[in-house]
mmCIF file of C-alpha atoms in Angstrom:
data_model
loop_
_atom_site.group_PDB
_atom_site.id
_atom_site.type_symbol
_atom_site.label_atom_id
_atom_site.label_comp_id
_atom_site.label_asym_id
_atom_site.label_seq_id
_atom_site.Cartn_x
_atom_site.Cartn_y
_atom_site.Cartn_z
ATOM 1 C CA VAL A 1 2.401 -0.169 -5.739
ATOM 2 C CA ARG A 2 2.796 -1.374 -1.922
ATOM 3 C CA GLU A 3 0.192 -0.687 0.031
ATOM 4 C CA GLN A 4 0.190 0.016 3.726
ATOM 5 C CA SER A 5 -1.720 -3.170 4.387
ATOM 6 C CA GLY A 6 1.213 -5.338 2.618
ATOM 7 C CA SER A 7 -0.673 -5.936 -0.529
ATOM 8 C CA THR A 8 0.991 -4.794 -3.593
ATOM 9 C CA ILE A 9 -0.680 -3.648 -7.001
ATOM 10 C CA VAL A 10 1.191 -2.819 -10.594
ATOM 11 C CA VAL A 11 0.270 0.310 -11.946
ATOM 12 C CA LYS A 12 -0.488 0.161 -15.704
ATOM 13 C CA PRO A 13 -0.371 3.978 -16.789
ATOM 14 C CA PRO A 14 -2.260 4.951 -19.982
ATOM 15 C CA MET A 15 -1.062 5.371 -23.402
ATOM 16 C CA ALA A 16 -0.139 8.847 -24.726
ATOM 17 C CA GLU A 17 -2.936 9.104 -26.725
ATOM 18 C CA ASP A 18 -5.071 8.741 -23.294
ATOM 19 C CA VAL A 19 -3.510 10.832 -20.731
ATOM 20 C CA ALA A 20 -5.881 13.962 -20.979
ATOM 21 C CA ASP A 21 -8.644 11.335 -20.354
ATOM 22 C CA GLU A 22 -6.769 9.471 -17.970
ATOM 23 C CA LEU A 23 -6.393 12.946 -15.871
ATOM 24 C CA ILE A 24 -10.243 14.101 -15.617
ATOM 25 C CA CYS A 25 -10.620 11.502 -12.638
ATOM 26 C CA GLY A 26 -6.810 10.027 -12.002
ATOM 27 C CA CYS A 27 -3.095 11.288 -12.273
ATOM 28 C CA LEU A 28 -0.103 9.644 -13.758
ATOM 29 C CA PRO A 29 2.651 8.215 -11.699
ATOM 30 C CA HIS A 30 5.012 11.068 -11.268
ATOM 31 C CA GLN A 31 7.456 8.549 -9.469
ATOM 32 C CA ALA A 32 7.718 6.621 -12.860
ATOM 33 C CA SER A 33 7.749 9.482 -15.287
ATOM 34 C CA PHE A 34 10.297 11.221 -16.815
ATOM 35 C CA SER A 35 10.685 14.206 -18.224
ATOM 36 C CA ARG A 36 13.393 16.292 -19.687
ATOM 37 C CA ALA A 37 15.117 19.033 -17.777
ATOM 38 C CA ASN A 38 14.322 21.608 -20.641
ATOM 39 C CA LEU A 39 10.148 21.047 -19.980
ATOM 40 C CA PHE A 40 11.018 22.378 -16.704
ATOM 41 C CA PHE A 41 13.636 25.209 -17.187
ATOM 42 C CA SER A 42 11.593 26.606 -20.496
ATOM 43 C CA LYS A 43 8.872 24.805 -22.249
ATOM 44 C CA ILE A 44 6.178 23.922 -18.980
ATOM 45 C CA GLY A 45 7.789 25.516 -16.065
ATOM 46 C CA LEU A 46 8.483 24.616 -12.342
ATOM 47 C CA PHE A 47 5.478 23.117 -10.169
ATOM 48 C CA ASN A 48 3.264 25.343 -8.590
ATOM 49 C CA GLU A 49 4.491 25.685 -5.134
ATOM 50 C CA ARG A 50 0.576 27.314 -4.137
ATOM 51 C CA TYR A 51 -0.608 24.033 -3.990
ATOM 52 C CA ARG A 52 -0.041 21.479 -1.761
ATOM 53 C CA ILE A 53 -0.794 18.276 -2.775
ATOM 54 C CA SER A 54 -2.074 18.422 -6.891
ATOM 55 C CA SER A 55 0.973 20.440 -7.669
ATOM 56 C CA ASP A 56 2.028 17.234 -9.845
ATOM 57 C CA TYR A 57 -1.409 17.010 -11.273
ATOM 58 C CA GLU A 58 -1.584 20.997 -12.666
ATOM 59 C CA TRP A 59 1.769 20.548 -14.326
ATOM 60 C CA PHE A 60 0.723 17.309 -15.778
ATOM 61 C CA LEU A 61 -2.226 19.085 -16.871
ATOM 62 C CA ARG A 62 0.295 22.113 -18.618
ATOM 63 C CA LEU A 63 1.933 19.437 -20.363
ATOM 64 C CA ILE A 64 -0.611 17.842 -22.319
ATOM 65 C CA GLN A 65 -1.906 21.353 -23.324
ATOM 66 C CA ASN A 66 1.666 22.092 -24.779
ATOM 67 C CA GLU A 67 1.457 20.452 -28.825
ATOM 68 C CA THR A 68 5.489 20.628 -29.574
ATOM 69 C CA VAL A 69 5.242 18.032 -26.154
ATOM 70 C CA LYS A 70 5.885 14.305 -27.468
ATOM 71 C CA LEU A 71 4.913 11.675 -24.885
ATOM 72 C CA CYS A 72 5.586 8.294 -24.864
ATOM 73 C CA TYR A 73 4.408 5.320 -22.898
ATOM 74 C CA TYR A 74 7.459 2.821 -21.745
ATOM 75 C CA PRO A 75 6.072 -0.898 -21.379
ATOM 76 C CA ARG A 76 8.438 -1.413 -18.484
ATOM 77 C CA THR A 77 7.925 -1.498 -14.298
ATOM 78 C CA MET A 78 10.169 1.252 -13.126
ATOM 79 C CA THR A 79 9.698 2.001 -9.853
ATOM 80 C CA SER A 80 8.388 0.596 -6.634
ATOM 81 C CA TYR A 81 7.164 2.946 -3.817
ATOM 82 C CA TYR A 82 4.586 2.873 -0.691
ATOM 83 C CA ALA A 83 0.921 4.397 -1.172
ATOM 84 C CA GLY A 84 -0.345 6.969 1.800
ATOM 85 C CA GLY A 85 0.873 10.568 2.739
ATOM 86 C CA ILE A 86 -1.486 13.716 2.515
ATOM 87 C CA SER A 87 -2.589 12.798 -0.989
ATOM 88 C CA SER A 88 -4.228 9.530 -0.258
ATOM 89 C CA GLN A 89 -6.420 11.883 1.877
ATOM 90 C CA LEU A 90 -9.130 12.632 -0.473
ATOM 91 C CA ARG A 91 -10.825 15.326 1.252
ATOM 92 C CA LEU A 92 -7.658 17.209 1.399
ATOM 93 C CA SER A 93 -6.578 16.354 -1.679
ATOM 94 C CA LEU A 94 -9.759 16.041 -4.414
ATOM 95 C CA PRO A 95 -10.628 19.717 -3.895
ATOM 96 C CA GLU A 96 -7.612 21.015 -4.365
ATOM 97 C CA SER A 97 -7.371 18.627 -7.849
ATOM 98 C CA TYR A 98 -11.245 19.410 -8.994
ATOM 99 C CA SER A 99 -10.097 23.408 -8.967
ATOM 100 C CA ILE A 100 -7.395 22.693 -10.928
ATOM 101 C CA GLN A 101 -9.394 21.192 -13.430
ATOM 102 C CA ASN A 102 -11.732 24.098 -13.385
ATOM 103 C CA GLN A 103 -8.919 26.259 -14.306
ATOM 104 C CA CYS A 104 -7.356 24.326 -17.142
ATOM 105 C CA PRO A 105 -8.645 26.096 -20.525
ATOM 106 C CA MET A 106 -8.664 22.625 -22.017
ATOM 107 C CA TYR A 107 -11.053 20.685 -20.273
ATOM 108 C CA GLN A 108 -13.497 24.184 -20.398
ATOM 109 C CA ASP A 109 -13.984 23.013 -24.152
ATOM 110 C CA SER A 110 -17.531 21.275 -25.029
ATOM 111 C CA TYR A 111 -16.137 18.158 -25.982
ATOM 112 C CA TRP A 112 -14.261 17.788 -22.939
ATOM 113 C CA LEU A 113 -16.551 19.059 -20.081
ATOM 114 C CA ASN A 114 -18.917 16.473 -22.392
ATOM 115 C CA ARG A 115 -16.411 13.943 -21.554
ATOM 116 C CA ARG A 116 -15.959 14.847 -17.473
ATOM 117 C CA ILE A 117 -19.713 14.180 -17.036
ATOM 118 C CA LEU A 118 -19.691 10.923 -18.502
ATOM 119 C CA LYS A 119 -16.158 10.389 -17.003
ATOM 120 C CA TYR A 120 -17.734 11.293 -13.654
ATOM 121 C CA GLN A 121 -20.776 9.208 -14.300
ATOM 122 C CA GLU A 122 -19.243 6.311 -15.314
ATOM 123 C CA PHE A 123 -16.471 6.374 -12.187
ATOM 124 C CA ILE A 124 -19.645 6.970 -9.931
ATOM 125 C CA ILE A 125 -21.530 3.667 -11.923
ATOM 126 C CA ASN A 126 -18.488 1.621 -10.906
ATOM 127 C CA LEU A 127 -18.617 2.647 -7.627
ATOM 128 C CA ARG A 128 -22.393 2.012 -6.922
ATOM 129 C CA GLU A 129 -21.356 -1.125 -8.365
ATOM 130 C CA TRP A 130 -18.442 -1.740 -6.254
ATOM 131 C CA LEU A 131 -20.852 -1.024 -3.448
ATOM 132 C CA GLN A 132 -23.456 -3.164 -4.418
ATOM 133 C CA ASN A 133 -20.822 -6.021 -4.480
ATOM 134 C CA ALA A 134 -19.632 -5.474 -1.364
ATOM 135 C CA GLU A 135 -23.154 -5.454 -0.023
ATOM 136 C CA ASN A 136 -23.910 -8.672 -1.539
ATOM 137 C CA GLY A 137 -20.569 -9.883 -0.726
ATOM 138 C CA ARG A 138 -20.958 -9.071 3.244
ATOM 139 C CA ASN A 139 -24.708 -11.008 3.173
ATOM 140 C CA THR A 140 -22.852 -14.209 1.933
ATOM 141 C CA LEU A 141 -20.308 -13.568 4.690
ATOM 142 C CA ASN A 142 -23.541 -13.137 6.906
ATOM 143 C CA PHE A 143 -25.361 -15.937 5.884
ATOM 144 C CA ASN A 144 -22.176 -18.553 5.468
ATOM 145 C CA TYR A 145 -21.524 -17.223 9.306
ATOM 146 C CA LYS A 146 -24.710 -18.302 11.055
ATOM 147 C CA ALA A 147 -24.711 -21.368 8.698
ATOM 148 C CA LEU A 148 -21.184 -21.987 10.784
ATOM 149 C CA GLU A 149 -23.128 -20.764 14.435
ATOM 150 C CA ASN A 150 -25.658 -23.107 13.382
ATOM 151 C CA LYS A 151 -23.426 -25.925 12.939
ATOM 152 C CA TYR A 152 -21.258 -25.393 16.089
ATOM 153 C CA GLN A 153 -24.565 -24.937 18.401
ATOM 154 C CA ALA A 154 -25.251 -28.370 16.978
ATOM 155 C CA ILE A 155 -22.168 -29.846 17.709
ATOM 156 C CA GLU A 156 -21.619 -27.909 21.190
ATOM 157 C CA THR A 157 -25.295 -29.633 21.767
ATOM 158 C CA GLU A 158 -24.125 -33.287 20.444
ATOM 159 C CA TYR A 159 -20.330 -33.009 22.829
ATOM 160 C CA HIS A 160 -22.498 -32.170 25.917
ATOM 161 C CA ALA A 161 -25.204 -34.962 25.558
ATOM 162 C CA LEU A 162 -22.201 -37.529 25.133
ATOM 163 C CA LYS A 163 -20.105 -36.353 27.655
ATOM 164 C CA LEU A 164 -22.928 -36.901 29.641
ATOM 165 C CA GLU A 165 -23.233 -40.572 28.441
ATOM 166 C CA LEU A 166 -19.875 -41.240 29.396
ATOM 167 C CA GLU A 167 -19.898 -39.561 32.699
ATOM 168 C CA GLN A 168 -23.141 -42.208 33.328
ATOM 169 C CA ALA A 169 -21.146 -44.924 31.735
ATOM 170 C CA ARG A 170 -18.351 -44.535 33.892
ATOM 171 C CA ALA A 171 -20.616 -43.964 37.378
ATOM 172 C CA LYS A 172 -22.307 -47.304 36.149
ATOM 173 C CA ILE A 173 -18.848 -49.295 35.423
ATOM 174 C CA ALA A 174 -17.439 -47.905 38.965
ATOM 175 C CA GLU A 175 -20.593 -49.207 40.462
ATOM 176 C CA ILE A 176 -20.392 -52.483 38.560
ATOM 177 C CA ALA A 177 -16.868 -53.054 40.122
ATOM 178 C CA LYS A 178 -18.225 -52.274 43.601
ATOM 179 C CA ILE A 179 -20.833 -55.410 43.569
ATOM 180 C CA VAL A 180 -18.070 -57.437 41.581
ATOM 181 C CA GLU A 181 -15.800 -56.366 44.735
ATOM 182 C CA MET A 182 -18.408 -56.987 47.352
ATOM 183 C CA GLU A 183 -19.669 -60.687 45.524
ATOM 184 C CA THR A 184 -16.697 -62.419 44.921
ATOM 185 C CA GLY A 185 -14.473 -61.276 48.787
ATOM 186 C CA ILE A 186 -11.898 -59.953 47.030
ATOM 187 C CA ASN A 187 -8.286 -59.849 49.081
ATOM 188 C CA GLN A 188 -5.960 -57.426 48.390
ATOM 189 C CA ASN A 189 -3.198 -59.792 49.060
ATOM 190 C CA GLY A 190 -5.110 -62.848 47.459
ATOM 191 C CA GLN A 191 -4.984 -64.057 44.089
ATOM 192 C CA SER A 192 -8.277 -62.416 42.761
ATOM 193 C CA GLY A 193 -6.152 -59.063 43.338
ATOM 194 C CA ASN A 194 -5.287 -58.227 39.738
ATOM 195 C CA ILE A 195 -9.527 -58.577 39.056
ATOM 196 C CA ARG A 196 -9.321 -55.874 41.870
ATOM 197 C CA LEU A 197 -7.020 -53.534 39.693
ATOM 198 C CA ASN A 198 -8.161 -53.806 36.824
ATOM 199 C CA PHE A 199 -11.833 -52.721 37.848
ATOM 200 C CA LYS A 200 -9.454 -49.846 39.406
ATOM 201 C CA ASN A 201 -8.711 -49.173 36.071
ATOM 202 C CA LEU A 202 -12.077 -49.440 34.611
ATOM 203 C CA GLU A 203 -13.176 -46.667 37.489
ATOM 204 C CA GLN A 204 -10.298 -44.286 35.877
ATOM 205 C CA VAL A 205 -11.517 -44.078 31.996
#
């Protein structure tokens, strides 16, 4: 699956015996699902177009309730597709999926009702754990950012101190150069012209 951010993940569907459990909180990737034509035209029927988003989910639920259908898992990467679209808008897709699930006869059995509760509880635990880890990660990031900010401020203070020290040193060098020039009576055309040039270079350092 290629995410809009550019990252990719490999989705591994459940084994055949775990499909009913997987469909409580998830769905099979229809992009990588292959079915015989007679499933659509005789045994299971077509997609129910009354469902705008979750018609594939409703079809899969009808499929797993048919005891004459054999499911199998093929361990190969079959398709590559982009995530997104209207099905990724959870406020729209999940209510429709839950409505379908609540009307599914198999899931009204006492075993599956309990199993659904356990799956949703597990989902909430995983979600809260993820949020807690994200919060801890944010706190760590803020701590590291503050430490880096303090280091930056210390370096900036040191930089300004060194800059001031350098400016003071340049001023002293320029002052010394003027004193030497005055005391030695340097003439631009005289032998000591090189000395004057060297002091001029010092003033430009």
